[in-house]
């Protein structure tokens, strides 16, 4: 596990975005695992910026998203498919059929779809203050593959800031499991702000703790790059 400390979330986005664009240039058929939320926003912004400036094509790139709410149409502004379209897909020449999102319909086949694509070359992750990655909450089985999750009261409360009221927040989601994530060939995890300090510190202890899902990354056979900003680092010291 490699730790990188940069000054701000903007700098982190520029660095990871640059690295991903370079990889796309090297392998136009790359398979990307994508996350949503605030953590990867600057990364997607940088990918668009560098790709347009360098005329990088994404027509042969395949993407698999980490998760999706159950019950939201793709046109719903809170769906993760909508998020990806508004923050990345619509700016570049991705083919819509190359985008994959977990759903009730494809849940049992999602891992097989990833395998058939050649596996995820680069997986982008965020981390929750309780160590969750994707929607894998504490004590999720490390062998879990893509599955349906009953969202915890805490997660529903946290996500309610994106909705008009807490009653609109979906109570279920489909998520890649810890096993699915660990099959990735390379992982970039982003954590910014003091509220993520303790989560990162625990993850960096170097051991697996079932009560702290992100710690499973210590068992990953691939390279895991952890990017944090100065604010997060100050909370770790």
Coordinates of C-alpha atoms in Angstrom, one line a residue:
X1 CA 0.0 0.0 0.0
X2 CA 1.5 3.3 -1.1
X3 CA 0.6 6.6 0.6
X4 CA 0.7 9.9 -1.2
X5 CA 0.1 13.2 0.6
X6 CA -0.8 16.2 -1.6
X7 CA -1.9 19.7 -0.6
X8 CA -5.5 19.6 -1.7
X9 CA -8.3 17.4 -3.2
X10 CA -7.9 19.4 -6.4
X11 CA -4.2 18.4 -6.7
X12 CA -5.2 14.8 -5.9
X13 CA -7.7 14.9 -8.7
X14 CA -5.2 16.3 -11.2
X15 CA -2.6 13.6 -10.3
X16 CA -4.9 10.6 -10.4
X17 CA -6.6 12.0 -13.5
X18 CA -3.3 12.4 -15.3
X19 CA -2.2 8.9 -14.4
X20 CA -5.5 7.4 -15.6
X21 CA -5.3 9.3 -18.9
X22 CA -1.8 8.0 -19.5
X23 CA -3.0 4.5 -18.9
X24 CA -5.8 4.9 -21.4
X25 CA -3.3 6.2 -24.0
X26 CA -1.2 3.1 -23.4
X27 CA -4.2 0.7 -23.4
X28 CA -7.3 2.0 -25.3
X29 CA -9.2 -1.1 -24.2
X30 CA -8.7 -0.5 -20.5
X31 CA -11.4 -1.5 -18.0
X32 CA -12.1 1.1 -15.4
X33 CA -13.9 0.6 -12.0
X34 CA -15.6 3.9 -11.1
X35 CA -16.9 5.4 -7.9
X36 CA -19.4 8.2 -7.2
X37 CA -19.7 10.8 -4.5
X38 CA -17.5 13.8 -3.8
X39 CA -14.1 11.9 -3.6
X40 CA -13.6 11.3 -7.3
X41 CA -15.1 14.5 -8.6
X42 CA -11.8 16.3 -9.2
X43 CA -10.4 13.1 -10.8
X44 CA -13.2 13.0 -13.3
X45 CA -12.8 16.7 -14.0
X46 CA -9.1 16.2 -14.6
X47 CA -9.7 13.2 -16.9
X48 CA -12.0 15.3 -19.0
X49 CA -9.5 18.2 -19.1
X50 CA -6.5 16.1 -20.1
X51 CA -8.4 13.9 -22.5
X52 CA -9.9 16.8 -24.5
X53 CA -6.5 18.6 -24.6
X54 CA -4.7 15.5 -25.8
X55 CA -7.5 14.1 -28.0
X56 CA -7.7 10.8 -26.1
X57 CA -10.5 8.5 -27.2
X58 CA -12.6 6.4 -24.9
X59 CA -14.7 4.6 -27.5
X60 CA -13.1 1.3 -26.6
X61 CA -12.9 1.8 -22.8
X62 CA -15.2 -0.3 -20.6
X63 CA -16.5 0.9 -17.2
X64 CA -18.0 -0.9 -14.2
X65 CA -19.5 1.2 -11.4
X66 CA -19.1 0.2 -7.8
X67 CA -22.7 0.6 -6.9
X68 CA -26.2 1.9 -7.6
X69 CA -29.4 2.6 -5.6
X70 CA -32.3 0.3 -6.0
X71 CA -35.4 1.9 -7.3
X72 CA -34.0 5.0 -9.0
X73 CA -34.4 5.5 -12.7
X74 CA -31.2 6.5 -14.6
X75 CA -32.8 9.9 -15.3
X76 CA -33.1 10.5 -11.6
X77 CA -30.6 13.2 -10.6
X78 CA -29.6 11.1 -7.5
X79 CA -28.9 7.9 -9.4
X80 CA -25.3 7.0 -9.9
X81 CA -25.7 6.5 -13.6
X82 CA -26.9 10.1 -13.8
X83 CA -23.9 11.2 -11.7
X84 CA -21.5 9.5 -14.0
X85 CA -23.0 10.9 -17.1
X86 CA -23.0 14.5 -15.8
X87 CA -19.5 14.3 -14.4
X88 CA -17.6 12.2 -17.0
X89 CA -19.4 10.2 -19.7
X90 CA -21.1 13.0 -21.6
X91 CA -17.8 15.0 -22.2
X92 CA -15.9 12.1 -23.9
X93 CA -16.6 9.6 -26.6
X94 CA -17.6 6.7 -24.4
X95 CA -20.1 4.3 -25.9
X96 CA -23.2 3.9 -23.7
X97 CA -23.2 0.2 -24.1
X98 CA -19.7 0.1 -22.5
X99 CA -21.1 1.5 -19.2
X100 CA -22.0 -1.2 -16.6
X101 CA -23.9 -0.6 -13.4
X102 CA -25.0 -3.2 -10.9
X103 CA -28.8 -3.8 -10.7
X104 CA -31.4 -6.3 -9.4
X105 CA -31.5 -7.7 -12.9
X106 CA -27.7 -8.3 -13.4
X107 CA -26.6 -8.7 -9.8
X108 CA -25.9 -12.4 -10.0
X109 CA -23.9 -11.9 -13.3
X110 CA -22.1 -8.7 -12.5
X111 CA -18.9 -10.4 -11.4
X112 CA -19.0 -12.7 -14.4
X113 CA -19.4 -9.6 -16.7
X114 CA -16.3 -8.1 -15.1
X115 CA -14.3 -11.3 -15.5
X116 CA -15.4 -11.6 -19.2
X117 CA -14.2 -8.1 -19.8
X118 CA -10.7 -9.1 -18.7
X119 CA -11.1 -7.8 -15.2
X120 CA -10.9 -4.2 -13.8
X121 CA -7.6 -2.7 -14.6
X122 CA -8.0 0.4 -12.4
X123 CA -10.5 0.7 -9.5
X124 CA -11.2 4.1 -8.0
X125 CA -12.4 4.1 -4.4
X126 CA -13.5 6.5 -1.6
X127 CA -13.7 5.6 2.0
X128 CA -16.3 6.2 4.7
X129 CA -15.5 7.4 8.2
X130 CA -16.5 3.9 9.5
X131 CA -14.2 2.3 6.9
X132 CA -16.9 1.3 4.4
X133 CA -15.9 1.1 0.7
X134 CA -18.7 1.1 -1.8
X135 CA -21.7 0.1 0.3
X136 CA -19.8 -2.6 2.2
X137 CA -20.5 -1.7 5.8
X138 CA -18.6 -3.1 8.8
X139 CA -18.6 -6.9 9.1
X140 CA -19.4 -7.5 5.4
X141 CA -18.0 -10.9 4.5
X142 CA -14.6 -10.6 2.8
X143 CA -15.7 -13.2 0.3
X144 CA -18.8 -11.3 -0.7
X145 CA -19.3 -10.6 -4.4
X146 CA -21.8 -8.1 -5.9
X147 CA -24.9 -8.1 -3.7
X148 CA -27.9 -6.2 -2.4
X149 CA -27.5 -4.1 0.7
X150 CA -30.0 -2.8 3.2
X151 CA -28.7 0.7 3.9
X152 CA -28.0 1.4 7.5
X153 CA -29.7 4.3 9.3
X154 CA -26.4 6.1 9.4
X155 CA -25.8 5.7 5.7
X156 CA -29.3 6.9 4.9
X157 CA -28.8 9.9 7.1
X158 CA -25.4 10.7 5.5
X159 CA -26.8 10.4 2.0
X160 CA -29.9 12.5 2.8
X161 CA -27.9 15.7 2.1
X162 CA -28.3 14.9 -1.6
X163 CA -32.1 14.6 -1.4
X164 CA -34.9 17.0 -0.6
X165 CA -35.8 14.9 2.4
X166 CA -34.6 11.8 4.2
X167 CA -37.8 10.0 3.2
X168 CA -36.6 10.2 -0.5
X169 CA -33.4 8.3 0.2
X170 CA -33.5 4.7 -1.1
X171 CA -33.2 2.1 1.6
X172 CA -31.4 -0.5 -0.6
X173 CA -28.5 -0.5 -3.0
X174 CA -26.5 -2.9 -5.1
X175 CA -22.8 -2.9 -4.6
X176 CA -19.6 -4.7 -5.6
X177 CA -18.5 -6.9 -2.7
X178 CA -15.1 -6.8 -1.0
X179 CA -14.1 -9.9 -3.0
X180 CA -15.0 -8.2 -6.3
X181 CA -13.0 -5.1 -5.4
X182 CA -10.0 -7.2 -4.4
X183 CA -9.9 -8.7 -7.8
X184 CA -8.9 -5.4 -9.3
X185 CA -5.4 -5.1 -10.9
X186 CA -4.7 -1.7 -9.4
X187 CA -6.6 0.5 -6.9
X188 CA -6.6 4.3 -6.3
X189 CA -8.3 5.3 -3.0
X190 CA -9.0 8.9 -2.3
X191 CA -9.6 10.4 1.2
X192 CA -9.7 14.1 1.9
X193 CA -10.5 16.2 5.0
X194 CA -10.1 15.6 8.7
X195 CA -13.2 13.5 9.0
X196 CA -11.4 10.8 7.0
X197 CA -8.2 10.9 9.1
X198 CA -9.1 8.1 11.6
X199 CA -10.4 5.9 8.8
X200 CA -7.2 6.2 6.8
X201 CA -5.0 5.8 9.9
X202 CA -6.8 2.5 10.8
X203 CA -6.5 1.2 7.3
X204 CA -2.7 2.0 7.3
X205 CA -2.2 -0.2 10.3
X206 CA -1.6 -3.0 7.9
X207 CA -3.9 -5.7 9.1
X208 CA -7.4 -6.9 8.2
X209 CA -10.2 -6.1 10.7
X210 CA -13.7 -7.3 9.6
X211 CA -15.2 -4.4 11.5
X212 CA -13.4 -2.0 9.2
X213 CA -14.0 -3.0 5.6
X214 CA -11.3 -0.8 3.9
X215 CA -8.7 -2.8 5.9
X216 CA -9.3 -5.6 3.4
X217 CA -7.1 -3.7 1.0
X218 CA -4.1 -4.8 3.1
X219 CA -4.8 -8.2 1.6
X220 CA -4.9 -7.0 -2.0
X221 CA -2.4 -8.7 -4.4
X222 CA -2.4 -5.6 -6.6
X223 CA -0.9 -2.1 -6.0
X224 CA -3.0 0.1 -3.8
X225 CA -2.4 3.8 -4.0
X226 CA -3.8 5.9 -1.2
X227 CA -4.1 9.6 -1.9
X228 CA -4.8 12.0 1.0
X229 CA -4.7 15.8 1.3
X230 CA -2.8 17.8 3.9
X231 CA -5.9 18.2 6.0
X232 CA -6.4 14.5 6.3
X233 CA -2.7 13.9 7.0
X234 CA -2.7 16.4 9.9
X235 CA -5.4 14.4 11.6
X236 CA -3.3 11.2 11.2
X237 CA -0.1 12.5 12.8

